mmCIF file of C-alpha atoms and ligand atoms in Angstrom:
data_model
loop_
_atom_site.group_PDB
_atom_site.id
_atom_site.type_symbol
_atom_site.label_atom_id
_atom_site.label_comp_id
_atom_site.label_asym_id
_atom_site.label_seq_id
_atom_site.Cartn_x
_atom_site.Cartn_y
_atom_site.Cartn_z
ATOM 1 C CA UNK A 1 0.000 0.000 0.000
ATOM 2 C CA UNK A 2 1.333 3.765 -0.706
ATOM 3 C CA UNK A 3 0.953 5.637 1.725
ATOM 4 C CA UNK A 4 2.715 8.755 0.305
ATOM 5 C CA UNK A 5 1.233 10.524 -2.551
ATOM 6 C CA UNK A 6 3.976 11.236 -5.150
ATOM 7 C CA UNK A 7 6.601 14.253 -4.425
ATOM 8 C CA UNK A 8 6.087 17.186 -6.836
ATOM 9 C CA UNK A 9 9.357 18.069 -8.730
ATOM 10 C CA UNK A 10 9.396 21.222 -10.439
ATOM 11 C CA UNK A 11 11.975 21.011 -13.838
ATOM 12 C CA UNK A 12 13.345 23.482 -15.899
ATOM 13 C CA UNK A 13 16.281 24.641 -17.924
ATOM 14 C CA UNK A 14 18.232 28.050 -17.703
ATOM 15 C CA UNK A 15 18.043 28.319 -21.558
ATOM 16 C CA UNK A 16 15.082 29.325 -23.640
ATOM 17 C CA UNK A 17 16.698 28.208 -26.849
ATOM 18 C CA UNK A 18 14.412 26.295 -29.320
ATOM 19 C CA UNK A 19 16.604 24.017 -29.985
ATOM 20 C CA UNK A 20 18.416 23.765 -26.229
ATOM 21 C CA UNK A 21 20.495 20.668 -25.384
ATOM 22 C CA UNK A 22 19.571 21.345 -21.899
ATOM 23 C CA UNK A 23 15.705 21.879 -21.983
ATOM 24 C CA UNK A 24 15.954 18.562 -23.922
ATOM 25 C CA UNK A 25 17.476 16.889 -20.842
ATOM 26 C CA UNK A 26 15.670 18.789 -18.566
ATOM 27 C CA UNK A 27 12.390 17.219 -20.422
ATOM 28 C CA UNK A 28 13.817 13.710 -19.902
ATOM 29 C CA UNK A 29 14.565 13.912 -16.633
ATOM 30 C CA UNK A 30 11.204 14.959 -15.971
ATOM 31 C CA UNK A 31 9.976 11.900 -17.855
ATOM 32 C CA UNK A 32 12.036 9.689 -15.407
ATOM 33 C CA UNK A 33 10.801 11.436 -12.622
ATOM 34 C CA UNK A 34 7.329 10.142 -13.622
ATOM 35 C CA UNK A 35 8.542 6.900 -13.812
ATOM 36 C CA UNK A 36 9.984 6.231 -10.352
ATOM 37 C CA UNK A 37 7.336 7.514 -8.653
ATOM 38 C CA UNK A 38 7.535 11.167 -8.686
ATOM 39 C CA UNK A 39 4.961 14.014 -10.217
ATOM 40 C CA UNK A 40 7.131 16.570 -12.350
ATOM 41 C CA UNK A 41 6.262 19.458 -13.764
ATOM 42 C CA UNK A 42 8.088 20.846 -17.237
ATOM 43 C CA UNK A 43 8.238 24.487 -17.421
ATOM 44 C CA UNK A 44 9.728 26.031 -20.429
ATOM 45 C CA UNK A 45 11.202 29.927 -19.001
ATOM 46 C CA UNK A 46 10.323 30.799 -22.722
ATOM 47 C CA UNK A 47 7.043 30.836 -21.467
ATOM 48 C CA UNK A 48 7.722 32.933 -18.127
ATOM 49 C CA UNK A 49 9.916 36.245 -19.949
ATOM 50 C CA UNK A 50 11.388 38.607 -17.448
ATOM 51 C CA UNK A 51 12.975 41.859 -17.503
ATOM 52 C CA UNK A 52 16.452 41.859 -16.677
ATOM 53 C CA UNK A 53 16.574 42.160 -12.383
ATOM 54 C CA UNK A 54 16.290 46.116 -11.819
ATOM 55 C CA UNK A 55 15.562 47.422 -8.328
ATOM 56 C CA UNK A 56 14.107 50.859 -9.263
ATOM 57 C CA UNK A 57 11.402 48.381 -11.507
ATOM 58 C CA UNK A 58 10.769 46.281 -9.002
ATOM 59 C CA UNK A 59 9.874 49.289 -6.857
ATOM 60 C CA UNK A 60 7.902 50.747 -8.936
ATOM 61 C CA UNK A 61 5.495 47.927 -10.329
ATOM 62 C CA UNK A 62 6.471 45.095 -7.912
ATOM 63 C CA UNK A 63 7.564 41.061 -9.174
ATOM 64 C CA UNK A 64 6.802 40.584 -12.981
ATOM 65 C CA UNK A 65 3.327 38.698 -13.851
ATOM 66 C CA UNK A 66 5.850 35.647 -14.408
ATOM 67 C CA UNK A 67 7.674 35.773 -11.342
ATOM 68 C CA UNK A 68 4.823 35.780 -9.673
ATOM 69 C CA UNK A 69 3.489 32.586 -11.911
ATOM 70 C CA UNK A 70 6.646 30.951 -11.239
ATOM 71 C CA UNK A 71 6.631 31.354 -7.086
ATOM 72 C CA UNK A 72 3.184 30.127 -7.063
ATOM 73 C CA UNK A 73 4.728 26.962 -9.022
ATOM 74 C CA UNK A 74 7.727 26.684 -6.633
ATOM 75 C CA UNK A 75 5.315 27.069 -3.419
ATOM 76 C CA UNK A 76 3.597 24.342 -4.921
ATOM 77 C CA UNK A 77 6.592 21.957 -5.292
ATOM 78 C CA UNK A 78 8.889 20.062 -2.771
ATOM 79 C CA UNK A 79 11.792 19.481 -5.427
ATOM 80 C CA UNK A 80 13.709 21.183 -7.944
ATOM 81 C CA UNK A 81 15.560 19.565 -10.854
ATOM 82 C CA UNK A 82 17.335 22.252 -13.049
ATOM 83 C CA UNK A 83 19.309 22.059 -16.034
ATOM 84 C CA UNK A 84 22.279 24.026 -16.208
ATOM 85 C CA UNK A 85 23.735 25.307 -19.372
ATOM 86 C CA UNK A 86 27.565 26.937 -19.576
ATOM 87 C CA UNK A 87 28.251 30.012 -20.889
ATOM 88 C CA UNK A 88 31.982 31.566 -20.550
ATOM 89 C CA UNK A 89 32.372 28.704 -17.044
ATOM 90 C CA UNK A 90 29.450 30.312 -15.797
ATOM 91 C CA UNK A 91 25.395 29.574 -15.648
ATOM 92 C CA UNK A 92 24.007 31.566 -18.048
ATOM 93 C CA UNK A 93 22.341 34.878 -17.132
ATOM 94 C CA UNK A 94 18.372 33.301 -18.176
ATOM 95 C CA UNK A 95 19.004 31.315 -14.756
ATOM 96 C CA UNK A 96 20.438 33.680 -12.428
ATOM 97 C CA UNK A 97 17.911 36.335 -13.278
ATOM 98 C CA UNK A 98 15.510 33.701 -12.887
ATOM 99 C CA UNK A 99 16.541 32.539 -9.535
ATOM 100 C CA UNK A 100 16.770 36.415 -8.404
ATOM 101 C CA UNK A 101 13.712 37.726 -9.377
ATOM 102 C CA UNK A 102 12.418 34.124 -7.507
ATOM 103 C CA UNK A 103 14.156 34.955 -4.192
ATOM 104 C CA UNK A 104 12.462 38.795 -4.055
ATOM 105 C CA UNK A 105 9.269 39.274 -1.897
ATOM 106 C CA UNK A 106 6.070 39.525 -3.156
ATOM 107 C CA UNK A 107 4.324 41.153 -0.866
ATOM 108 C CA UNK A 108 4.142 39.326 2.569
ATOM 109 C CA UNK A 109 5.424 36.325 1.017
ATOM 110 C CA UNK A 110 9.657 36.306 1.043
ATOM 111 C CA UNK A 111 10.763 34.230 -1.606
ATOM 112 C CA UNK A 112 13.695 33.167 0.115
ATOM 113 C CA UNK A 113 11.322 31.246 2.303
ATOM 114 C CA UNK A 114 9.784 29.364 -0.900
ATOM 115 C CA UNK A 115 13.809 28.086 -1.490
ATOM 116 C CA UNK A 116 14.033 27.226 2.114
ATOM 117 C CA UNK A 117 13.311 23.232 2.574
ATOM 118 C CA UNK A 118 13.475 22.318 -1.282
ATOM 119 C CA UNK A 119 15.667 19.351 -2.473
ATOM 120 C CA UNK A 120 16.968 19.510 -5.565
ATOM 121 C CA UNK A 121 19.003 17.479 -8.309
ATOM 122 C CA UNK A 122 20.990 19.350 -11.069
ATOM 123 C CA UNK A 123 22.233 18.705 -14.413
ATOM 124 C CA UNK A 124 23.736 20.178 -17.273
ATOM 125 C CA UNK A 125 24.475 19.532 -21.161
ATOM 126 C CA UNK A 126 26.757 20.983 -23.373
ATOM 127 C CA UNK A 127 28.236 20.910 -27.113
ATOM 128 C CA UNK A 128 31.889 20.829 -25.612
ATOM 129 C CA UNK A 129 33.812 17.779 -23.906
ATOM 130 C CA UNK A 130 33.216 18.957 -20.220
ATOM 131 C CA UNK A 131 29.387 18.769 -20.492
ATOM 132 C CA UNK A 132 28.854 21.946 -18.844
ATOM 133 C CA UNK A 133 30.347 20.856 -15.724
ATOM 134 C CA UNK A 134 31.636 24.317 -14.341
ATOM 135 C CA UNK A 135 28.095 25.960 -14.442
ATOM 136 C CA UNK A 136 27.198 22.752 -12.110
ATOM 137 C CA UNK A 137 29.595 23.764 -9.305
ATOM 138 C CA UNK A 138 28.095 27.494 -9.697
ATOM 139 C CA UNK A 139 24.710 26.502 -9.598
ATOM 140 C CA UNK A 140 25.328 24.240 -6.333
ATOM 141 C CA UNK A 141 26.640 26.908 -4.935
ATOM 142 C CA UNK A 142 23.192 29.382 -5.825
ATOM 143 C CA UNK A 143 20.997 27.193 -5.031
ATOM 144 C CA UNK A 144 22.885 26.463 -1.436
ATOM 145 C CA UNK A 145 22.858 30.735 -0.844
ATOM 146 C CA UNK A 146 18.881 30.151 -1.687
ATOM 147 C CA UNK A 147 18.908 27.761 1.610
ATOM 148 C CA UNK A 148 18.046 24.897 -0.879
ATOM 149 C CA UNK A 149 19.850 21.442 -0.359
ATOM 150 C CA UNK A 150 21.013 20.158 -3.697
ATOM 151 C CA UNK A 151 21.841 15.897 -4.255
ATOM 152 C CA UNK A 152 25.211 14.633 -4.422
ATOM 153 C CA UNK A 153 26.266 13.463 -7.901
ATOM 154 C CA UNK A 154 25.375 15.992 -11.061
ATOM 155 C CA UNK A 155 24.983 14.602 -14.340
ATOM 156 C CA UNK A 156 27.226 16.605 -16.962
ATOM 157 C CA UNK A 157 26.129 15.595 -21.105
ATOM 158 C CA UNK A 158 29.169 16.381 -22.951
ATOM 159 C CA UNK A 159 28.634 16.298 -26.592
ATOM 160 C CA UNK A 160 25.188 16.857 -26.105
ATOM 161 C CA UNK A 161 24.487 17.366 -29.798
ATOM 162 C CA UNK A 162 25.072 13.767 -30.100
ATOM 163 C CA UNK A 163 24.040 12.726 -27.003
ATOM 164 C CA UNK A 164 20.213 12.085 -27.475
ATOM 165 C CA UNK A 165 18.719 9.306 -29.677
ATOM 166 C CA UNK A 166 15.520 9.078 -31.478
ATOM 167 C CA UNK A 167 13.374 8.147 -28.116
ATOM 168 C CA UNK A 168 14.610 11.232 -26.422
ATOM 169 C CA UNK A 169 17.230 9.534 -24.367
ATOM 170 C CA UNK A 170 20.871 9.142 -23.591
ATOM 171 C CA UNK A 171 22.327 7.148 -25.956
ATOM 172 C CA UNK A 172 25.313 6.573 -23.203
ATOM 173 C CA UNK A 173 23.805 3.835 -20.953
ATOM 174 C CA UNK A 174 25.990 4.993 -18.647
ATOM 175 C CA UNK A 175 25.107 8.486 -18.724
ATOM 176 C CA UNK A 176 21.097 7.096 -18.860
ATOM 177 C CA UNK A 177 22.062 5.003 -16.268
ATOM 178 C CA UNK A 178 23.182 8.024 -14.086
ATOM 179 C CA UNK A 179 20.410 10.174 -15.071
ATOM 180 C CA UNK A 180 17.956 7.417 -13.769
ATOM 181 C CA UNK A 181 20.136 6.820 -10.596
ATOM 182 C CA UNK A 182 19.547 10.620 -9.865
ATOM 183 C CA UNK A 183 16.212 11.022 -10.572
ATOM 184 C CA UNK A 184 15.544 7.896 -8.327
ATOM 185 C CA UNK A 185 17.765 9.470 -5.284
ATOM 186 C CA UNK A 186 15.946 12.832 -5.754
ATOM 187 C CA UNK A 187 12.070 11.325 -5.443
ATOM 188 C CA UNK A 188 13.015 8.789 -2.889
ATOM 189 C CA UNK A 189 14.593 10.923 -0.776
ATOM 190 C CA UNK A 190 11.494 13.502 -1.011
ATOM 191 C CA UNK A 191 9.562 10.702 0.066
ATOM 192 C CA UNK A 192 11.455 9.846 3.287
ATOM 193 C CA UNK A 193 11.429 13.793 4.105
ATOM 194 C CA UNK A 194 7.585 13.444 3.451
ATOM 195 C CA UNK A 195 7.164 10.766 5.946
ATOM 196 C CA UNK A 196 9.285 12.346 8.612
ATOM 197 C CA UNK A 197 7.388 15.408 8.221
ATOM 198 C CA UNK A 198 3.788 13.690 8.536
ATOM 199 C CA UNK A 199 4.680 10.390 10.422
ATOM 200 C CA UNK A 200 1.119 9.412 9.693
ATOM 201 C CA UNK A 201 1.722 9.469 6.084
ATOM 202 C CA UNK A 202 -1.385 11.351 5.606
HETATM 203 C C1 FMN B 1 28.218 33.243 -24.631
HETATM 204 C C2 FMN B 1 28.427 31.758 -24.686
HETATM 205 C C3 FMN B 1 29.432 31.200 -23.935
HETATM 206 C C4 FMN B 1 29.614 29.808 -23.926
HETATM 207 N N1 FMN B 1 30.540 29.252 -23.090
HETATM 208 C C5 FMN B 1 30.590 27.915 -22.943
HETATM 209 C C6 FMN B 1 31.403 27.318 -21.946
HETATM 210 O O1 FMN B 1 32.085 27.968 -21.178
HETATM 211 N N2 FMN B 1 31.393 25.965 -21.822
HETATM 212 C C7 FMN B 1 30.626 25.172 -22.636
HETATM 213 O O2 FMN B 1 30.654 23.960 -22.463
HETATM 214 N N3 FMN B 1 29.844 25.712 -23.605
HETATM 215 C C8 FMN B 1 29.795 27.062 -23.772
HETATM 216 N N4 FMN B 1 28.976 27.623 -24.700
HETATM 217 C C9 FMN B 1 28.222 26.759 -25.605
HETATM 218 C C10 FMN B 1 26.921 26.334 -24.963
HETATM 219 O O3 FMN B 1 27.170 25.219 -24.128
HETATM 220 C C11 FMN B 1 25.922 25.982 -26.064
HETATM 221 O O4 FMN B 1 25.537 27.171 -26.736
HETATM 222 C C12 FMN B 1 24.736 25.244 -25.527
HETATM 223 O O5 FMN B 1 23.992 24.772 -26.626
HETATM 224 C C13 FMN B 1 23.871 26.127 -24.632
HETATM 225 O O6 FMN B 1 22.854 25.365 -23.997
HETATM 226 P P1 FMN B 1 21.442 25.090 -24.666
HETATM 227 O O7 FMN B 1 21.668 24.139 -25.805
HETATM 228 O O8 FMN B 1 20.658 24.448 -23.567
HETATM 229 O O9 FMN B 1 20.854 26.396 -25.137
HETATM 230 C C14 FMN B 1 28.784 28.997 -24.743
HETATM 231 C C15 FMN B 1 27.785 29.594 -25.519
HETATM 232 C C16 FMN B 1 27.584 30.948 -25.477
HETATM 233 C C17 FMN B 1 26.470 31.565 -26.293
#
């Protein structure tokens, strides 16, 4: 018998490309999510533009109509899975002005507290040989000043161009393998933090 009900995993990339190597694994991931028990949702940050962070705007009119859309997702979600594209070592600047204008109040709600007990798993993909692997150490390190605990053991797609096969996954077992191994860690261990947080399992 189950007696949790399935840990909600919000998934997205920091790339709005139409074409991005990292919104494809970020859509995967999500799929295996699914699969071992979890409930994940896909959002595309194409879908959620923002204006570049600007204090004297937020002042003025307050969190961006997608900000907003985007806490209300995150309040809604115990996990996090994010895909982490490179650009110059670094994440690129889609995610970090994501993640700011996420951690800004709206009104009476801090979005720092919306971070504050999410797990999360990241990953990354990239054209080059080092799969993006510097932006993973960077985004760690965010997501840990956002008070959120991240999983052990990124996944880094170097190649990525290549990397994906017909059915939408890694053509490296070894790389699926590790993919799966993640996504498995990140819902079970949502689960357990469920049940210690309502022993009843209700
Ligand atoms: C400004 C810029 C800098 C880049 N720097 C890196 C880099 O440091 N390391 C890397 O692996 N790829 C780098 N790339 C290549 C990106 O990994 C590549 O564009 C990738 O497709 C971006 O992710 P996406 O496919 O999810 O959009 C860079 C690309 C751009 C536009």
């Amino acid at each position: 018998m189950t007696l949790h009900k399935p840990p909600r995993i919000l998934v997205f990339a920091g790339s709005a490309r139409e074409d991005s190597h990292n919104k494809r694994l970020a859509r995967l991931a999500a799929e295996r999510l699914d699969r071992v028990g979890g409930q994940a949702t896909f959002v595309d940050l194409r879908d959620y533009p923002l204006p570049l962070y600007d204090g004297d705007l937020e002042g003025r009119e307050g969190l961006p109509a997608s900000a907003r859309s985007l806490q209300g997702l995150l309040a809604e979600h115990q996990g996090l899975l994010l895909a982490s594209p490179e650009y110059n070592g670094f994440i690129t600047p889609l995610m970090k002005n994501t993640l700011d204008w996420l951690s800004r109040s709206d009104g009476d709600r801090s979005g720092l507290t919306l971070f504050a007990d999410k797990l999360a798993a990241v990953v990354s993909a990239s054209p080059g040989a080092l799969g993006g692997m510097r932006s993973l150490a960077l985004i760690r390190q965010l997501l840990g000043n956002l008070g959120v605990t991240v999983l052990p053991n990124p996944l880094a797609v170097p190649r990525a161009a290549q990397a994906f096969g017909e059915n939408g996954e890694l053509v490296d077992e070894s790389q699926q393998q590790r993919l799966d191994a993640l996504c498995q860690r990140l819902v079970t261990t949502l689960i357990k933090l469920q049940a210690t947080d309502s022993p009843s399992g209700s």
